[in-house]
Amino acid sequence: MDYPAPTRLTSPLLTLPDLAGRRAVVTGGASGLGLVTTRTFALQGADVIIGARDVTKAEAARAHLLAEHDLSAGKITVAELDLIDPDSIERFAGMAAGAPMDLLVLNAGISSVPLRHDRNGIESQFATNHLGHFALAARLLPSLEQGTDPRVVTVSSALYAAAKLDLEDLASSSRYSPGRAYNRSKLANVMFALELGRRLAESGSSVRSFAAHPGMARTPLHTTYPSVATRVMTRIIAGAIGREPGPADVGVLTAALHPDASPELFWGPTGSKTHPDAVGDWFKPVATDLGAAVSLWEVSERLTGTRIAM
Ligand SMILES: NC(=O)c1ccc[n+]([C@@H]2O[C@H](COP(=O)([O-])OP(=O)(O)OC[C@H]3O[C@@H](n4cnc5c(N)ncnc54)[C@H](OP(=O)(O)O)[C@@H]3O)[C@@H](O)[C@H]2O)c1
């Protein structure tokens, strides 16, 4: 496949489109990067549904946003969504799928947590960050098909490039490394975004699939690492080179909203810490192996019991 040349878009946050009449879902939309995505979508006029694991916390974030920006109550809705629980995904999708949808941002994530498993025995970061989003996208795609310039944006990390997919050990039963498992889940995010895009294009769908990342962002994600040394080290790195969530979100917002963003590039921030440009870069070879992407897709269908119909 021929990919377009890497692209830099200057200050894309200064020219965001009007989103009046559009509907968006943001998973994990009440914290960190998800919260600023929710805020931007709502301020541009969209109606946003936050998929939240902790509904009480998310309702507080919603109330704060509405009050701070004088938004009407219907602009932002919170609904329970636990991406490691298939029943919760089903309930959430049933509620969100009632009308045409324009934007689906697969943002929620856990990072470098101790070894835990989902009900199928799959390691929890792969299950939450990838499988849960795979199942949710499958259920929401028919609503996106009815949307205007509909886009799915999967939030990954530049760390995907260091990962090995290792589909033979999804339980992480041999020598668990929290960081390696996180990187694998982020590789799965990127491969899913690309394979979804290929399948959508082949089927003639109007929905487009993008992958984006925030670089290093100062969010609560880095406070949950079990290792004190990792927490301290990450805080120092985030303080030195990280961005606040607002500017760090530029790649995600570009992928979601910019007319010139190509889904064949990986979108993230570049340049200024406070007013960054967005750069679309080539995906690394580890993410573009078609055979591996098809295997991941088939395993994901089997483990979630979902088929993405196109
Ligand atoms: N921060 C960075 O430097 C960085 C770098 C690269 C990539 N990313 C990616 O950016 C995305 C957003 O992370 P963030 O940095 O903004 O972290 P964050 O503030 O911790 O946000 C993560 C969100 O995911 C939600 N979540 C976690 N497990 C969930 C589950 N089982 N079901 C539903 N929601 C769940 C969290 O809900 P609760 O609040 O209820 O836990 C929270 O709202 C993640 O995909 C992450 O991998 C972040």
mmCIF file of C-alpha atoms in Angstrom, residues 47-254:
data_model
loop_
_atom_site.group_PDB
_atom_site.id
_atom_site.type_symbol
_atom_site.label_atom_id
_atom_site.label_comp_id
_atom_site.label_asym_id
_atom_site.label_seq_id
_atom_site.Cartn_x
_atom_site.Cartn_y
_atom_site.Cartn_z
ATOM 1 C CA ASP A 47 -24.156 16.565 21.553
ATOM 2 C CA VAL A 48 -21.700 14.338 23.396
ATOM 3 C CA ILE A 49 -22.268 11.043 25.186
ATOM 4 C CA ILE A 50 -19.537 10.177 27.670
ATOM 5 C CA GLY A 51 -18.982 6.466 28.232
ATOM 6 C CA ALA A 52 -17.832 6.325 31.851
ATOM 7 C CA ARG A 53 -16.793 3.534 34.158
ATOM 8 C CA ASP A 54 -17.294 5.701 37.240
ATOM 9 C CA VAL A 55 -20.617 7.442 36.594
ATOM 10 C CA THR A 56 -20.572 9.541 39.767
ATOM 11 C CA LYS A 57 -17.159 10.982 38.929
ATOM 12 C CA ALA A 58 -18.215 11.556 35.319
ATOM 13 C CA GLU A 59 -21.429 13.330 36.357
ATOM 14 C CA ALA A 60 -19.345 15.711 38.479
ATOM 15 C CA ALA A 61 -17.049 16.413 35.498
ATOM 16 C CA ARG A 62 -20.101 16.956 33.276
ATOM 17 C CA ALA A 63 -21.693 19.395 35.749
ATOM 18 C CA HIS A 64 -18.430 21.309 35.951
ATOM 19 C CA LEU A 65 -18.128 21.572 32.148
ATOM 20 C CA LEU A 66 -21.730 22.670 31.701
ATOM 21 C CA ALA A 67 -21.422 25.344 34.381
ATOM 22 C CA GLU A 68 -17.985 26.574 33.290
ATOM 23 C CA HIS A 69 -18.993 27.023 29.651
ATOM 24 C CA ASP A 70 -22.653 27.820 30.119
ATOM 25 C CA LEU A 71 -23.734 24.821 28.042
ATOM 26 C CA SER A 72 -27.293 23.492 28.005
ATOM 27 C CA ALA A 73 -27.890 20.291 29.987
ATOM 28 C CA GLY A 74 -28.512 18.167 26.895
ATOM 29 C CA LYS A 75 -25.125 18.945 25.340
ATOM 30 C CA ILE A 76 -23.348 16.319 27.440
ATOM 31 C CA THR A 77 -24.786 13.020 28.676
ATOM 32 C CA VAL A 78 -23.098 10.435 30.877
ATOM 33 C CA ALA A 79 -23.793 6.723 30.558
ATOM 34 C CA GLU A 80 -22.215 3.784 32.317
ATOM 35 C CA LEU A 81 -19.642 1.911 30.232
ATOM 36 C CA ASP A 82 -17.182 -0.638 31.540
ATOM 37 C CA LEU A 83 -15.148 -1.822 28.586
ATOM 38 C CA ILE A 84 -14.095 -5.031 30.276
ATOM 39 C CA ASP A 85 -17.724 -6.059 30.796
ATOM 40 C CA PRO A 86 -19.594 -7.239 27.653
ATOM 41 C CA ASP A 87 -22.991 -6.643 29.294
ATOM 42 C CA SER A 88 -22.084 -3.042 30.067
ATOM 43 C CA ILE A 89 -20.915 -2.499 26.460
ATOM 44 C CA GLU A 90 -24.199 -3.948 25.215
ATOM 45 C CA ARG A 91 -26.279 -1.656 27.449
ATOM 46 C CA PHE A 92 -24.247 1.422 26.524
ATOM 47 C CA ALA A 93 -24.408 0.697 22.799
ATOM 48 C CA GLY A 94 -28.139 0.045 23.026
ATOM 49 C CA MET A 95 -28.624 3.517 24.474
ATOM 50 C CA ALA A 96 -26.168 5.353 22.183
ATOM 51 C CA ALA A 97 -27.201 3.672 18.932
ATOM 52 C CA GLY A 98 -30.697 5.156 18.798
ATOM 53 C CA ALA A 99 -29.899 7.916 16.272
ATOM 54 C CA PRO A 100 -27.329 8.766 13.584
ATOM 55 C CA MET A 101 -23.843 9.237 15.010
ATOM 56 C CA ASP A 102 -21.000 11.303 13.568
ATOM 57 C CA LEU A 103 -17.993 10.822 15.831
ATOM 58 C CA LEU A 104 -16.814 7.856 17.893
ATOM 59 C CA VAL A 105 -13.649 8.450 19.894
ATOM 60 C CA LEU A 106 -12.251 5.256 21.374
ATOM 61 C CA ASN A 107 -10.212 6.991 24.050
ATOM 62 C CA ALA A 108 -10.618 5.145 27.374
ATOM 63 C CA GLY A 109 -7.643 3.209 28.571
ATOM 64 C CA ILE A 110 -5.722 1.728 31.457
ATOM 65 C CA SER A 111 -1.960 1.649 31.577
ATOM 66 C CA SER A 112 0.609 -0.607 33.159
ATOM 67 C CA VAL A 113 -1.736 -2.110 35.744
ATOM 68 C CA PRO A 114 -1.015 -5.293 37.755
ATOM 69 C CA LEU A 115 -1.919 -8.586 36.054
ATOM 70 C CA ARG A 116 -5.682 -9.095 35.912
ATOM 71 C CA HIS A 117 -7.929 -10.907 33.463
ATOM 72 C CA ASP A 118 -11.350 -10.518 31.896
ATOM 73 C CA ARG A 119 -13.972 -13.249 32.108
ATOM 74 C CA ASN A 120 -12.312 -15.098 29.180
ATOM 75 C CA GLY A 121 -8.918 -15.052 30.875
ATOM 76 C CA ILE A 122 -7.544 -12.291 28.642
ATOM 77 C CA GLU A 123 -5.063 -9.815 30.143
ATOM 78 C CA SER A 124 -6.980 -6.714 31.250
ATOM 79 C CA GLN A 125 -5.161 -4.001 29.244
ATOM 80 C CA PHE A 126 -5.654 -5.868 25.972
ATOM 81 C CA ALA A 127 -9.245 -6.633 26.992
ATOM 82 C CA THR A 128 -10.099 -3.053 28.014
ATOM 83 C CA ASN A 129 -8.103 -0.948 25.580
ATOM 84 C CA HIS A 130 -8.638 -3.117 22.505
ATOM 85 C CA LEU A 131 -11.339 -5.787 22.828
ATOM 86 C CA GLY A 132 -13.866 -3.576 24.612
ATOM 87 C CA HIS A 133 -13.484 -0.910 21.945
ATOM 88 C CA PHE A 134 -13.690 -3.502 19.167
ATOM 89 C CA ALA A 135 -17.031 -4.715 20.535
ATOM 90 C CA LEU A 136 -18.336 -1.177 21.010
ATOM 91 C CA ALA A 137 -17.355 -0.080 17.498
ATOM 92 C CA ALA A 138 -19.073 -3.167 16.074
ATOM 93 C CA ARG A 139 -22.324 -2.154 17.721
ATOM 94 C CA LEU A 140 -22.145 1.537 16.860
ATOM 95 C CA LEU A 141 -21.083 1.240 13.233
ATOM 96 C CA PRO A 142 -24.650 1.095 11.849
ATOM 97 C CA SER A 143 -25.398 4.452 13.554
ATOM 98 C CA LEU A 144 -22.172 5.933 12.194
ATOM 99 C CA GLU A 145 -23.174 4.825 8.692
ATOM 100 C CA GLN A 146 -26.025 7.334 8.999
ATOM 101 C CA GLY A 147 -23.779 10.187 10.173
ATOM 102 C CA THR A 148 -22.252 13.242 8.475
ATOM 103 C CA ASP A 149 -18.518 12.829 7.661
ATOM 104 C CA PRO A 150 -18.556 9.973 10.195
ATOM 105 C CA ARG A 151 -15.241 9.104 11.813
ATOM 106 C CA VAL A 152 -13.966 6.587 14.340
ATOM 107 C CA VAL A 153 -10.817 7.772 16.113
ATOM 108 C CA THR A 154 -8.853 5.221 18.103
ATOM 109 C CA VAL A 155 -6.518 6.764 20.671
ATOM 110 C CA SER A 156 -3.263 4.865 20.772
ATOM 111 C CA SER A 157 0.264 5.747 21.853
ATOM 112 C CA ALA A 158 3.599 6.203 20.123
ATOM 113 C CA LEU A 159 4.713 3.297 22.334
ATOM 114 C CA TYR A 160 2.917 0.890 19.995
ATOM 115 C CA ALA A 161 6.087 0.867 17.898
ATOM 116 C CA ALA A 162 7.943 -0.974 20.674
ATOM 117 C CA ALA A 163 5.318 -3.703 21.010
ATOM 118 C CA LYS A 164 4.947 -7.320 19.980
ATOM 119 C CA LEU A 165 1.402 -8.504 19.263
ATOM 120 C CA ASP A 166 1.920 -12.057 20.600
ATOM 121 C CA LEU A 167 -1.616 -13.338 19.991
ATOM 122 C CA GLU A 168 -0.534 -16.746 21.329
ATOM 123 C CA ASP A 169 -0.280 -15.391 24.867
ATOM 124 C CA LEU A 170 -3.189 -13.008 25.379
ATOM 125 C CA ALA A 171 -3.440 -14.130 29.009
ATOM 126 C CA SER A 172 0.136 -12.882 29.538
ATOM 127 C CA SER A 173 0.817 -16.092 31.397
ATOM 128 C CA SER A 174 4.539 -16.060 30.705
ATOM 129 C CA ARG A 175 6.490 -13.340 32.597
ATOM 130 C CA TYR A 176 3.959 -10.493 32.802
ATOM 131 C CA SER A 177 5.320 -7.009 32.222
ATOM 132 C CA PRO A 178 2.702 -4.246 32.812
ATOM 133 C CA GLY A 179 4.474 -1.914 30.374
ATOM 134 C CA ARG A 180 4.836 -4.527 27.635
ATOM 135 C CA ALA A 181 1.164 -5.451 27.967
ATOM 136 C CA TYR A 182 0.175 -1.768 27.668
ATOM 137 C CA ASN A 183 2.307 -1.354 24.546
ATOM 138 C CA ARG A 184 0.707 -4.458 23.031
ATOM 139 C CA SER A 185 -2.777 -3.072 23.674
ATOM 140 C CA LYS A 186 -1.765 0.179 21.953
ATOM 141 C CA LEU A 187 -0.365 -1.760 18.980
ATOM 142 C CA ALA A 188 -3.709 -3.567 18.796
ATOM 143 C CA ASN A 189 -5.426 -0.131 18.804
ATOM 144 C CA VAL A 190 -3.420 1.027 15.796
ATOM 145 C CA MET A 191 -3.809 -2.242 13.883
ATOM 146 C CA PHE A 192 -7.539 -2.229 14.563
ATOM 147 C CA ALA A 193 -7.873 1.351 13.301
ATOM 148 C CA LEU A 194 -6.019 0.490 10.082
ATOM 149 C CA GLU A 195 -7.854 -2.767 9.450
ATOM 150 C CA LEU A 196 -11.219 -1.156 10.184
ATOM 151 C CA GLY A 197 -10.318 1.588 7.711
ATOM 152 C CA ARG A 198 -9.341 -0.939 5.033
ATOM 153 C CA ARG A 199 -12.577 -2.890 5.472
ATOM 154 C CA LEU A 200 -14.736 0.235 5.497
ATOM 155 C CA ALA A 201 -13.089 1.556 2.337
ATOM 156 C CA GLU A 202 -13.479 -1.801 0.594
ATOM 157 C CA SER A 203 -17.156 -1.929 1.438
ATOM 158 C CA GLY A 204 -17.751 1.612 0.134
ATOM 159 C CA SER A 205 -18.719 2.894 3.580
ATOM 160 C CA SER A 206 -18.756 6.631 4.294
ATOM 161 C CA VAL A 207 -17.268 5.965 7.754
ATOM 162 C CA ARG A 208 -13.518 6.565 8.088
ATOM 163 C CA SER A 209 -11.200 5.171 10.722
ATOM 164 C CA PHE A 210 -8.269 7.116 12.188
ATOM 165 C CA ALA A 211 -5.558 6.438 14.764
ATOM 166 C CA ALA A 212 -4.130 9.227 16.904
ATOM 167 C CA HIS A 213 -1.952 9.736 19.981
ATOM 168 C CA PRO A 214 -1.300 12.543 22.488
ATOM 169 C CA GLY A 215 2.483 12.270 22.803
ATOM 170 C CA MET A 216 3.158 12.521 26.532
ATOM 171 C CA ALA A 217 0.243 14.198 28.326
ATOM 172 C CA ARG A 218 -0.107 15.184 31.975
ATOM 173 C CA THR A 219 -3.181 13.144 32.869
ATOM 174 C CA PRO A 220 -4.318 10.894 35.734
ATOM 175 C CA LEU A 221 -3.208 7.863 33.675
ATOM 176 C CA HIS A 222 0.329 8.222 35.004
ATOM 177 C CA THR A 223 -0.738 8.217 38.646
ATOM 178 C CA THR A 224 -2.068 4.663 38.603
ATOM 179 C CA TYR A 225 1.150 2.715 38.004
ATOM 180 C CA PRO A 226 1.695 0.120 40.733
ATOM 181 C CA SER A 227 5.439 0.746 40.849
ATOM 182 C CA VAL A 228 6.441 3.846 42.862
ATOM 183 C CA ALA A 229 9.637 4.168 40.806
ATOM 184 C CA THR A 230 7.614 4.227 37.559
ATOM 185 C CA ARG A 231 5.193 6.800 39.006
ATOM 186 C CA VAL A 232 8.030 9.099 40.092
ATOM 187 C CA MET A 233 9.964 8.675 36.845
ATOM 188 C CA THR A 234 6.879 9.301 34.713
ATOM 189 C CA ARG A 235 5.978 12.404 36.732
ATOM 190 C CA ILE A 236 9.450 13.810 36.089
ATOM 191 C CA ILE A 237 9.285 12.997 32.360
ATOM 192 C CA ALA A 238 5.742 14.359 32.024
ATOM 193 C CA GLY A 239 6.807 17.547 33.824
ATOM 194 C CA ALA A 240 9.780 17.967 31.499
ATOM 195 C CA ILE A 241 8.434 17.004 28.091
ATOM 196 C CA GLY A 242 4.690 16.416 28.525
ATOM 197 C CA ARG A 243 1.814 18.676 27.518
ATOM 198 C CA GLU A 244 -1.376 19.536 29.345
ATOM 199 C CA PRO A 245 -4.337 17.506 27.995
ATOM 200 C CA GLY A 246 -5.760 20.417 25.953
ATOM 201 C CA PRO A 247 -2.796 20.925 23.656
ATOM 202 C CA ALA A 248 -1.882 17.206 23.739
ATOM 203 C CA ASP A 249 -5.288 16.390 22.260
ATOM 204 C CA VAL A 250 -4.465 18.138 18.968
ATOM 205 C CA GLY A 251 -3.819 14.859 17.111
ATOM 206 C CA VAL A 252 -7.097 13.348 18.279
ATOM 207 C CA LEU A 253 -9.086 16.455 17.336
ATOM 208 C CA THR A 254 -7.340 16.718 13.978
#
